[in-house]
Amino acid sequence: MQGHGSAPGPELSGSPQPDEALPSTAWLLIALRWAAGLSILLATAIARWGLGIDLPWGALFAIGAAVLAYNTALAWDARRPARPLSAMRRALWVQIALDWAAMTALVHFTGGIASPALIYFVIHVALAGTMLAPRGARALALLAAALVGGLAALESSGSLAHVSLHSLGLDSDLYRRGEYILAVLFFFTTTALTVAELVARQAQRLREREARIHAMSEAQAAFTRAATHELRAPVASSLALVRTVEQGYLDEMTPPQAVIIQRVAERLDGLRELIDDLLDYAASREATLSRRPLEPVDLGAALSDSVERERPLAEEKPVTLRVQPGEPVCVLATDPGLSMVFSNLINNAIKYTPSGGEVTVRWVVDRPAGWASVTVEDTGMGIPADDLPRIFEEFFRASNARKSRVIGTGIGLAAVRAMVEHYGGTIALDSVEGQGTRVTLRLRLAPSEKSFPSLPSP
Amino acid sequence: MARKILVIDDDPDVLLAMRLPLERAGFEVIDALNEDEGLEKAKSLLPDLIILDVMMGTHTAGFQLAQELHGPEAPEALRRIPIVMVTAVHQTTPLRFRPDSDYLPVEAFLEKPVDPRRLLEEVHKLLPPE
């Protein structure tokens, strides 16, 4: 390999990491909001009926109910799959804006500038800090202070009727005392700014570290691919040379020579298999890490491509390789990637099925659900139940496969799963030891496929 | 007279691995280590068959050579010569060929590492034993 030092590596700033966390941030907010809405209702109920505190309970119940109501709408909205990041970002800001409105109302009805609920604002300042650069977080902290200050100004000037909570011991005059308002605003603002700064800086550091780890993983996958690729050519030529001897295109060998040559050929074949699997694995890692865009891929073409590639192996054993085609359809995938997935599965099925066995490949399309489901089924040695949970792990091989003479590396299925998950699909494997294995893939249909009935291919 | 097969591959070991079974089967084997040498020998020696590695030097060298040998501008004498293209499925090139590719003007595909038996099978399909 040339130019070790200058090996092309992904750029550090290559990926916008904060967006990665967007969906989980949105769901965390929704979960917390259920708790917040319910506790407003509960606290109001306890204060009114349990402790006999005089509260504007009607308004507080309304706020709690409103929080739960808009949270229901937000949860329903967040359930929609696969939205562009900009839309998710917008949805998150809508959540925050609604919360700020609810919090301002809550503060107003619990005593304005003297309200114990004031501290809730800091939660949102901290939350914004996890999503924004320090500058934006500081701006939001100041906006929170302005909201509180505005509310205090409206109440003290009488433009907005102040709600006094006498039973909480809050002096009914506090909201009119400028010094008190200034003091609260000072401590509120400094607290909000400090929290925003601390959280935003820590979050930024985490994002940078995440980006570095991501870049390192990408570089590692690229290195694995480049290094493995360099190994492929010499192994392929050695194997080709050894096979000419093994298959008798030179002079007759003595039996011990023949055994040695056969063993060398077997080991080289294993090495070739390892290299191919590693290449597939590195390719799937790179595709996942770089979020290679998906495109519509003809499912039938990719499958028949793989079936034809693996047919010589099936004929050699022999194992019957059957294809039961479904209706023509395009799925969301990558072009060489999907064939790699199918080839790996079909190759596995043939390898672990004894002579005379059967491998069946079929697919069915569920247009309303937006899925195509592909199954590769064999009558092979199967996988022991104990090994099933680990079967997709890298370098894991089932105990019966390790004992057999079948060459395998244990990374094929890991590569397949990584690729299928990159496509937004699912993979499931069920097996009975000694009877066979069935792998079922569910792949998303390409967007244009969902609503139209299939057209007969020309 | 033995029929001539031109094998174009930049790996001398691959050339040897193909030469041995082909010679055993009675063909005369001519080597070429790069696409220029391959094109020149194809023109001057007019072999009965060409075996061509898809990936030499650059990713597209074999592809371009196939175009030059079988493209619409190629002389009839060259276009008549069948081509077996040697490919590697796990190549990490942006180009990937399927045996049914219309745009690749070759008669057959062989996958690396080349198995001598399969090599002879493909060759005998195009040049049946006399």
GROMACS .gro file of N, CA, C and O in nm, chain B residues 14-113:
model
  400
  472VAL      N    1  -0.129  -1.482  -1.196
  472VAL     CA    2  -0.259  -1.514  -1.255
  472VAL      C    3  -0.239  -1.561  -1.399
  472VAL      O    4  -0.303  -1.657  -1.444
  473LEU      N    5  -0.148  -1.494  -1.469
  473LEU     CA    6  -0.119  -1.536  -1.607
  473LEU      C    7  -0.073  -1.682  -1.610
  473LEU      O    8  -0.121  -1.762  -1.691
  474LEU      N    9   0.018  -1.716  -1.517
  474LEU     CA   10   0.069  -1.854  -1.513
  474LEU      C   11  -0.043  -1.952  -1.478
  474LEU      O   12  -0.056  -2.058  -1.540
  475ALA      N   13  -0.127  -1.912  -1.381
  475ALA     CA   14  -0.235  -2.001  -1.339
  475ALA      C   15  -0.334  -2.026  -1.453
  475ALA      O   16  -0.400  -2.128  -1.457
  476MET      N   17  -0.346  -1.933  -1.545
  476MET     CA   18  -0.436  -1.955  -1.659
  476MET      C   19  -0.362  -2.027  -1.772
  476MET      O   20  -0.420  -2.109  -1.843
  477ARG      N   21  -0.233  -1.997  -1.787
  477ARG     CA   22  -0.155  -2.057  -1.893
  477ARG      C   23  -0.150  -2.210  -1.877
  477ARG      O   24  -0.170  -2.283  -1.976
  478LEU      N   25  -0.126  -2.258  -1.754
  478LEU     CA   26  -0.106  -2.401  -1.733
  478LEU      C   27  -0.225  -2.486  -1.781
  478LEU      O   28  -0.206  -2.574  -1.866
  479PRO      N   29  -0.346  -2.460  -1.732
  479PRO     CA   30  -0.457  -2.544  -1.781
  479PRO      C   31  -0.488  -2.523  -1.929
  479PRO      O   32  -0.523  -2.618  -1.999
  480LEU      N   33  -0.471  -2.398  -1.978
  480LEU     CA   34  -0.503  -2.373  -2.119
  480LEU      C   35  -0.406  -2.449  -2.211
  480LEU      O   36  -0.447  -2.508  -2.311
  481GLU      N   37  -0.277  -2.449  -2.172
  481GLU     CA   38  -0.180  -2.522  -2.255
  481GLU      C   39  -0.206  -2.673  -2.249
  481GLU      O   40  -0.195  -2.743  -2.347
  482ARG      N   41  -0.243  -2.718  -2.126
  482ARG     CA   42  -0.277  -2.860  -2.111
  482ARG      C   43  -0.391  -2.898  -2.207
  482ARG      O   44  -0.396  -3.008  -2.260
  483ALA      N   45  -0.483  -2.802  -2.223
  483ALA     CA   46  -0.598  -2.829  -2.310
  483ALA      C   47  -0.565  -2.810  -2.457
  483ALA      O   48  -0.654  -2.820  -2.543
  484GLY      N   49  -0.439  -2.777  -2.488
  484GLY     CA   50  -0.396  -2.773  -2.627
  484GLY      C   51  -0.401  -2.636  -2.692
  484GLY      O   52  -0.387  -2.625  -2.814
  485PHE      N   53  -0.419  -2.531  -2.613
  485PHE     CA   54  -0.419  -2.397  -2.671
  485PHE      C   55  -0.279  -2.338  -2.666
  485PHE      O   56  -0.198  -2.375  -2.581
  486GLU      N   57  -0.256  -2.244  -2.758
  486GLU     CA   58  -0.134  -2.166  -2.749
  486GLU      C   59  -0.167  -2.039  -2.672
  486GLU      O   60  -0.265  -1.972  -2.702
  487VAL      N   61  -0.087  -2.010  -2.566
  487VAL     CA   62  -0.121  -1.898  -2.479
  487VAL      C   63  -0.022  -1.782  -2.500
  487VAL      O   64   0.099  -1.802  -2.500
  488ILE      N   65  -0.077  -1.664  -2.522
  488ILE     CA   66   0.005  -1.543  -2.535
  488ILE      C   67  -0.027  -1.454  -2.416
  488ILE      O   68  -0.144  -1.431  -2.385
  489ASP      N   69   0.079  -1.404  -2.351
  489ASP     CA   70   0.061  -1.318  -2.234
  489ASP      C   71   0.066  -1.170  -2.272
  489ASP      O   72   0.139  -1.133  -2.363
  490ALA      N   73  -0.007  -1.090  -2.198
  490ALA     CA   74   0.014  -0.945  -2.205
  490ALA      C   75  -0.007  -0.890  -2.065
  490ALA      O   76  -0.105  -0.924  -1.999
  491LEU      N   77   0.089  -0.807  -2.020
  491LEU     CA   78   0.087  -0.762  -1.881
  491LEU      C   79   0.014  -0.629  -1.860
  491LEU      O   80  -0.005  -0.586  -1.748
  492ASN      N   81  -0.023  -0.563  -1.970
  492ASN     CA   82  -0.101  -0.440  -1.954
  492ASN      C   83  -0.189  -0.418  -2.077
  492ASN      O   84  -0.179  -0.491  -2.176
  493GLU      N   85  -0.271  -0.314  -2.070
  493GLU     CA   86  -0.372  -0.298  -2.175
  493GLU      C   87  -0.310  -0.259  -2.310
  493GLU      O   88  -0.358  -0.301  -2.414
  494ASP      N   89  -0.201  -0.180  -2.305
  494ASP     CA   90  -0.138  -0.139  -2.432
  494ASP      C   91  -0.080  -0.260  -2.505
  494ASP      O   92  -0.101  -0.279  -2.625
  495GLU      N   93  -0.005  -0.340  -2.426
  495GLU     CA   94   0.054  -0.460  -2.483
  495GLU      C   95  -0.057  -0.553  -2.533
  495GLU      O   96  -0.046  -0.613  -2.640
  496GLY      N   97  -0.165  -0.560  -2.456
  496GLY     CA   98  -0.278  -0.645  -2.494
  496GLY      C   99  -0.338  -0.603  -2.626
  496GLY      O  100  -0.363  -0.686  -2.715
  497LEU      N  101  -0.362  -0.471  -2.641
  497LEU     CA  102  -0.424  -0.422  -2.764
  497LEU      C  103  -0.333  -0.447  -2.884
  497LEU      O  104  -0.378  -0.492  -2.991
  498GLU      N  105  -0.205  -0.421  -2.862
  498GLU     CA  106  -0.108  -0.439  -2.973
  498GLU      C  107  -0.104  -0.585  -3.018
  498GLU      O  108  -0.109  -0.615  -3.137
  499LYS      N  109  -0.097  -0.678  -2.919
  499LYS     CA  110  -0.090  -0.820  -2.954
  499LYS      C  111  -0.221  -0.869  -3.015
  499LYS      O  112  -0.221  -0.956  -3.102
  500ALA      N  113  -0.332  -0.813  -2.969
  500ALA     CA  114  -0.460  -0.852  -3.027
  500ALA      C  115  -0.463  -0.815  -3.175
  500ALA      O  116  -0.506  -0.893  -3.260
  501LYS      N  117  -0.412  -0.693  -3.206
  501LYS     CA  118  -0.413  -0.645  -3.345
  501LYS      C  119  -0.317  -0.725  -3.432
  501LYS      O  120  -0.348  -0.762  -3.545
  502SER      N  121  -0.196  -0.751  -3.378
  502SER     CA  122  -0.094  -0.813  -3.463
  502SER      C  123  -0.111  -0.964  -3.474
  502SER      O  124  -0.085  -1.021  -3.579
  503LEU      N  125  -0.158  -1.028  -3.365
  503LEU     CA  126  -0.162  -1.175  -3.368
  503LEU      C  127  -0.301  -1.231  -3.396
  503LEU      O  128  -0.316  -1.349  -3.426
  504LEU      N  129  -0.404  -1.146  -3.384
  504LEU     CA  130  -0.543  -1.188  -3.405
  504LEU      C  131  -0.572  -1.324  -3.342
  504LEU      O  132  -0.595  -1.423  -3.412
  505PRO      N  133  -0.573  -1.329  -3.206
  505PRO     CA  134  -0.597  -1.457  -3.138
  505PRO      C  135  -0.741  -1.505  -3.160
  505PRO      O  136  -0.825  -1.431  -3.209
  506ASP      N  137  -0.767  -1.632  -3.119
  506ASP     CA  138  -0.902  -1.686  -3.133
  506ASP      C  139  -0.991  -1.647  -3.015
  506ASP      O  140  -1.113  -1.658  -3.023
  507LEU      N  141  -0.927  -1.606  -2.904
  507LEU     CA  142  -1.003  -1.569  -2.785
  507LEU      C  143  -0.917  -1.476  -2.699
  507LEU      O  144  -0.794  -1.489  -2.699
  508ILE      N  145  -0.983  -1.385  -2.629
  508ILE     CA  146  -0.909  -1.296  -2.539
  508ILE      C  147  -0.965  -1.312  -2.398
  508ILE      O  148  -1.088  -1.309  -2.379
  509ILE      N  149  -0.876  -1.333  -2.302
  509ILE     CA  150  -0.918  -1.334  -2.161
  509ILE      C  151  -0.863  -1.206  -2.098
  509ILE      O  152  -0.743  -1.179  -2.106
  510LEU      N  153  -0.952  -1.128  -2.038
  510LEU     CA  154  -0.916  -0.991  -2.000
  510LEU      C  155  -0.953  -0.964  -1.855
  510LEU      O  156  -1.067  -0.983  -1.815
  511ASP      N  157  -0.856  -0.919  -1.778
  511ASP     CA  158  -0.882  -0.881  -1.639
  511ASP      C  159  -0.948  -0.743  -1.639
  511ASP      O  160  -0.901  -0.651  -1.704
  512VAL      N  161  -1.057  -0.731  -1.565
  512VAL     CA  162  -1.131  -0.606  -1.571
  512VAL      C  163  -1.057  -0.493  -1.501
  512VAL      O  164  -1.073  -0.376  -1.531
  513MET      N  165  -0.972  -0.528  -1.406
  513MET     CA  166  -0.911  -0.423  -1.325
  513MET      C  167  -0.759  -0.429  -1.331
  513MET      O  168  -0.695  -0.501  -1.256
  514MET      N  169  -0.702  -0.354  -1.420
  514MET     CA  170  -0.556  -0.342  -1.424
  514MET      C  171  -0.522  -0.195  -1.407
  514MET      O  172  -0.588  -0.111  -1.464
  515GLY      N  173  -0.419  -0.168  -1.335
  515GLY     CA  174  -0.374  -0.028  -1.318
  515GLY      C  175  -0.487   0.059  -1.268
  515GLY      O  176  -0.500   0.081  -1.149
  516THR      N  177  -0.570   0.105  -1.355
  516THR     CA  178  -0.685   0.182  -1.312
  516THR      C  179  -0.807   0.090  -1.309
  516THR      O  180  -0.806  -0.017  -1.366
  517HIS      N  181  -0.910   0.138  -1.242
  517HIS     CA  182  -1.031   0.057  -1.228
  517HIS      C  183  -1.097   0.027  -1.361
  517HIS      O  184  -1.172  -0.068  -1.374
  518THR      N  185  -1.072   0.112  -1.458
  518THR     CA  186  -1.150   0.101  -1.581
  518THR      C  187  -1.069   0.052  -1.700
  518THR      O  188  -1.120   0.046  -1.811
  519ALA      N  189  -0.940   0.015  -1.676
  519ALA     CA  190  -0.854  -0.021  -1.788
  519ALA      C  191  -0.914  -0.136  -1.870
  519ALA      O  192  -0.921  -0.128  -1.994
  520GLY      N  193  -0.958  -0.241  -1.803
  520GLY     CA  194  -1.014  -0.357  -1.873
  520GLY      C  195  -1.140  -0.320  -1.949
  520GLY      O  196  -1.162  -0.365  -2.062
  521PHE      N  197  -1.219  -0.234  -1.886
  521PHE     CA  198  -1.343  -0.190  -1.948
  521PHE      C  199  -1.314  -0.114  -2.078
  521PHE      O  200  -1.373  -0.138  -2.183
  522GLN      N  201  -1.216  -0.020  -2.069
  522GLN     CA  202  -1.180   0.060  -2.188
  522GLN      C  203  -1.125  -0.027  -2.299
  522GLN      O  204  -1.156  -0.009  -2.417
  523LEU      N  205  -1.042  -0.126  -2.259
  523LEU     CA  206  -0.984  -0.213  -2.359
  523LEU      C  207  -1.093  -0.294  -2.428
  523LEU      O  208  -1.091  -0.311  -2.552
  524ALA      N  209  -1.192  -0.341  -2.351
  524ALA     CA  210  -1.303  -0.416  -2.411
  524ALA      C  211  -1.376  -0.328  -2.513
  524ALA      O  212  -1.415  -0.375  -2.621
  525GLN      N  213  -1.391  -0.200  -2.480
  525GLN     CA  214  -1.457  -0.107  -2.574
  525GLN      C  215  -1.374  -0.092  -2.702
  525GLN      O  216  -1.428  -0.088  -2.811
  526GLU      N  217  -1.242  -0.081  -2.682
  526GLU     CA  218  -1.156  -0.063  -2.800
  526GLU      C  219  -1.158  -0.186  -2.889
  526GLU      O  220  -1.148  -0.178  -3.011
  527LEU      N  221  -1.169  -0.305  -2.827
  527LEU     CA  222  -1.166  -0.429  -2.904
  527LEU      C  223  -1.300  -0.458  -2.970
  527LEU      O  224  -1.307  -0.513  -3.079
  528HIS      N  225  -1.408  -0.423  -2.900
  528HIS     CA  226  -1.540  -0.463  -2.949
  528HIS      C  227  -1.634  -0.347  -2.977
  528HIS      O  228  -1.749  -0.367  -3.015
  529GLY      N  229  -1.587  -0.225  -2.955
  529GLY     CA  230  -1.673  -0.109  -2.977
  529GLY      C  231  -1.706  -0.092  -3.123
  529GLY      O  232  -1.650  -0.161  -3.210
  530PRO      N  233  -1.798  -0.001  -3.154
  530PRO     CA  234  -1.843   0.018  -3.292
  530PRO      C  235  -1.731   0.062  -3.386
  530PRO      O  236  -1.737   0.033  -3.507
  531GLU      N  237  -1.626   0.128  -3.330
  531GLU     CA  238  -1.518   0.175  -3.417
  531GLU      C  239  -1.411   0.069  -3.442
  531GLU      O  240  -1.323   0.087  -3.524
  532ALA      N  241  -1.419  -0.041  -3.366
  532ALA     CA  242  -1.314  -0.143  -3.378
  532ALA      C  243  -1.324  -0.213  -3.514
  532ALA      O  244  -1.434  -0.231  -3.567
  533PRO      N  245  -1.208  -0.251  -3.571
  533PRO     CA  246  -1.213  -0.325  -3.699
  533PRO      C  247  -1.281  -0.460  -3.681
  533PRO      O  248  -1.276  -0.521  -3.573
  534GLU      N  249  -1.344  -0.504  -3.788
  534GLU     CA  250  -1.420  -0.628  -3.787
  534GLU      C  251  -1.336  -0.746  -3.735
  534GLU      O  252  -1.384  -0.830  -3.660
  535ALA      N  253  -1.207  -0.748  -3.776
  535ALA     CA  254  -1.120  -0.859  -3.735
  535ALA      C  255  -1.108  -0.871  -3.584
  535ALA      O  256  -1.099  -0.981  -3.529
  536LEU      N  257  -1.111  -0.756  -3.517
  536LEU     CA  258  -1.103  -0.757  -3.369
  536LEU      C  259  -1.237  -0.789  -3.307
  536LEU      O  260  -1.247  -0.861  -3.209
  537ARG      N  261  -1.341  -0.733  -3.367
  537ARG     CA  262  -1.474  -0.751  -3.309
  537ARG      C  263  -1.518  -0.897  -3.310
  537ARG      O  264  -1.602  -0.937  -3.231
  538ARG      N  265  -1.461  -0.975  -3.404
  538ARG     CA  266  -1.496  -1.117  -3.414
  538ARG      C  267  -1.440  -1.200  -3.299
  538ARG      O  268  -1.488  -1.310  -3.272
  539ILE      N  269  -1.337  -1.148  -3.231
  539ILE     CA  270  -1.269  -1.228  -3.127
  539ILE      C  271  -1.349  -1.224  -2.998
  539ILE      O  272  -1.371  -1.116  -2.942
  540PRO      N  273  -1.394  -1.339  -2.949
  540PRO     CA  274  -1.470  -1.336  -2.824
  540PRO      C  275  -1.382  -1.299  -2.704
  540PRO      O  276  -1.262  -1.327  -2.702
  541ILE      N  277  -1.443  -1.232  -2.607
  541ILE     CA  278  -1.370  -1.189  -2.486
  541ILE      C  279  -1.432  -1.254  -2.362
  541ILE      O  280  -1.554  -1.255  -2.347
  542VAL      N  281  -1.346  -1.309  -2.278
  542VAL     CA  282  -1.389  -1.355  -2.145
  542VAL      C  283  -1.334  -1.253  -2.046
  542VAL      O  284  -1.214  -1.227  -2.043
  543MET      N  285  -1.423  -1.193  -1.968
  543MET     CA  286  -1.375  -1.093  -1.875
  543MET      C  287  -1.364  -1.152  -1.735
  543MET      O  288  -1.456  -1.217  -1.687
  544VAL      N  289  -1.249  -1.128  -1.671
  544VAL     CA  290  -1.226  -1.178  -1.536
  544VAL      C  291  -1.259  -1.065  -1.438
  544VAL      O  292  -1.203  -0.956  -1.447
  545THR      N  293  -1.354  -1.091  -1.348
  545THR     CA  294  -1.398  -0.988  -1.253
  545THR      C  295  -1.385  -1.039  -1.111
  545THR      O  296  -1.373  -1.158  -1.088
  546ALA      N  297  -1.388  -0.946  -1.019
  546ALA     CA  298  -1.392  -0.983  -0.878
  546ALA      C  299  -1.515  -0.917  -0.818
  546ALA      O  300  -1.529  -0.796  -0.823
  547VAL      N  301  -1.604  -1.000  -0.765
  547VAL     CA  302  -1.729  -0.947  -0.712
  547VAL      C  303  -1.702  -0.850  -0.598
  547VAL      O  304  -1.769  -0.750  -0.582
  548HIS      N  305  -1.599  -0.881  -0.520
  548HIS     CA  306  -1.574  -0.799  -0.403
  548HIS      C  307  -1.481  -0.681  -0.430
  548HIS      O  308  -1.430  -0.622  -0.338
  549GLN      N  309  -1.463  -0.653  -0.556
  549GLN     CA  310  -1.388  -0.532  -0.588
  549GLN      C  311  -1.460  -0.413  -0.528
  549GLN      O  312  -1.581  -0.406  -0.532
  550THR      N  313  -1.381  -0.321  -0.480
  550THR     CA  314  -1.447  -0.203  -0.424
  550THR      C  315  -1.438  -0.088  -0.523
  550THR      O  316  -1.400   0.021  -0.489
  551THR      N  317  -1.472  -0.116  -0.644
  551THR     CA  318  -1.473  -0.011  -0.745
  551THR      C  319  -1.613   0.044  -0.757
  551THR      O  320  -1.710  -0.021  -0.720
  552PRO      N  321  -1.623   0.165  -0.808
  552PRO     CA  322  -1.758   0.217  -0.829
  552PRO      C  323  -1.830   0.143  -0.941
  552PRO      O  324  -1.952   0.145  -0.949
  553LEU      N  325  -1.755   0.079  -1.029
  553LEU     CA  326  -1.817   0.007  -1.140
  553LEU      C  327  -1.843  -0.136  -1.101
  553LEU      O  328  -1.760  -0.200  -1.038
  554ARG      N  329  -1.953  -0.185  -1.142
  554ARG     CA  330  -1.980  -0.323  -1.111
  554ARG      C  331  -2.057  -0.382  -1.227
  554ARG      O  332  -2.153  -0.324  -1.276
  555PHE      N  333  -2.010  -0.497  -1.274
  555PHE     CA  334  -2.071  -0.551  -1.394
  555PHE      C  335  -2.150  -0.676  -1.364
  555PHE      O  336  -2.110  -0.758  -1.284
  556ARG      N  337  -2.258  -0.691  -1.431
  556ARG     CA  338  -2.334  -0.814  -1.421
  556ARG      C  339  -2.318  -0.887  -1.554
  556ARG      O  340  -2.302  -0.823  -1.657
  557PRO      N  341  -2.327  -1.020  -1.550
  557PRO     CA  342  -2.312  -1.095  -1.675
  557PRO      C  343  -2.413  -1.054  -1.781
  557PRO      O  344  -2.390  -1.074  -1.899
  558ASP      N  345  -2.524  -0.991  -1.741
  558ASP     CA  346  -2.622  -0.954  -1.844
  558ASP      C  347  -2.606  -0.808  -1.886
  558ASP      O  348  -2.691  -0.754  -1.956
  559SER      N  349  -2.494  -0.746  -1.841
  559SER     CA  350  -2.475  -0.604  -1.876
  559SER      C  351  -2.474  -0.586  -2.027
  559SER      O  352  -2.393  -0.645  -2.096
  560ASP      N  353  -2.567  -0.503  -2.074
  560ASP     CA  354  -2.573  -0.479  -2.218
  560ASP      C  355  -2.456  -0.393  -2.264
  560ASP      O  356  -2.411  -0.403  -2.377
  561TYR      N  357  -2.413  -0.307  -2.172
  561TYR     CA  358  -2.315  -0.207  -2.215
  561TYR      C  359  -2.173  -0.259  -2.215
  561TYR      O  360  -2.081  -0.189  -2.250
  562LEU      N  361  -2.154  -0.382  -2.169
  562LEU     CA  362  -2.019  -0.435  -2.166
  562LEU      C  363  -2.006  -0.541  -2.277
  562LEU      O  364  -2.066  -0.647  -2.269
  563PRO      N  365  -1.929  -0.509  -2.380
  563PRO     CA  366  -1.929  -0.595  -2.498
  563PRO      C  367  -1.838  -0.717  -2.482
  563PRO      O  368  -1.739  -0.731  -2.552
  564VAL      N  369  -1.873  -0.805  -2.390
  564VAL     CA  370  -1.793  -0.926  -2.375
  564VAL      C  371  -1.885  -1.047  -2.378
  564VAL      O  372  -2.006  -1.036  -2.359
  565GLU      N  373  -1.825  -1.165  -2.404
  565GLU     CA  374  -1.906  -1.285  -2.426
  565GLU      C  375  -1.928  -1.363  -2.296
  565GLU      O  376  -2.028  -1.434  -2.283
  566ALA      N  377  -1.834  -1.356  -2.202
  566ALA     CA  378  -1.849  -1.435  -2.080
  566ALA      C  379  -1.776  -1.368  -1.964
  566ALA      O  380  -1.690  -1.281  -1.986
  567PHE      N  381  -1.812  -1.410  -1.845
  567PHE     CA  382  -1.746  -1.359  -1.725
  567PHE      C  383  -1.688  -1.474  -1.645
  567PHE      O  384  -1.743  -1.583  -1.641
  568LEU      N  385  -1.576  -1.447  -1.581
  568LEU     CA  386  -1.515  -1.543  -1.491
  568LEU      C  387  -1.485  -1.470  -1.362
  568LEU      O  388  -1.444  -1.354  -1.365
  569GLU      N  389  -1.503  -1.540  -1.252
  569GLU     CA  390  -1.481  -1.471  -1.126
  569GLU      C  391  -1.346  -1.508  -1.066
  569GLU      O  392  -1.303  -1.623  -1.072
  570LYS      N  393  -1.281  -1.408  -1.006
  570LYS     CA  394  -1.155  -1.432  -0.936
  570LYS      C  395  -1.183  -1.488  -0.798
  570LYS      O  396  -1.280  -1.445  -0.736
  571PRO      N  397  -1.105  -1.577  -0.741
  571PRO     CA  398  -0.989  -1.640  -0.803
  571PRO      C  399  -1.032  -1.741  -0.910
  571PRO      O  400  -1.127  -1.815  -0.889
   0.00000   0.00000   0.00000
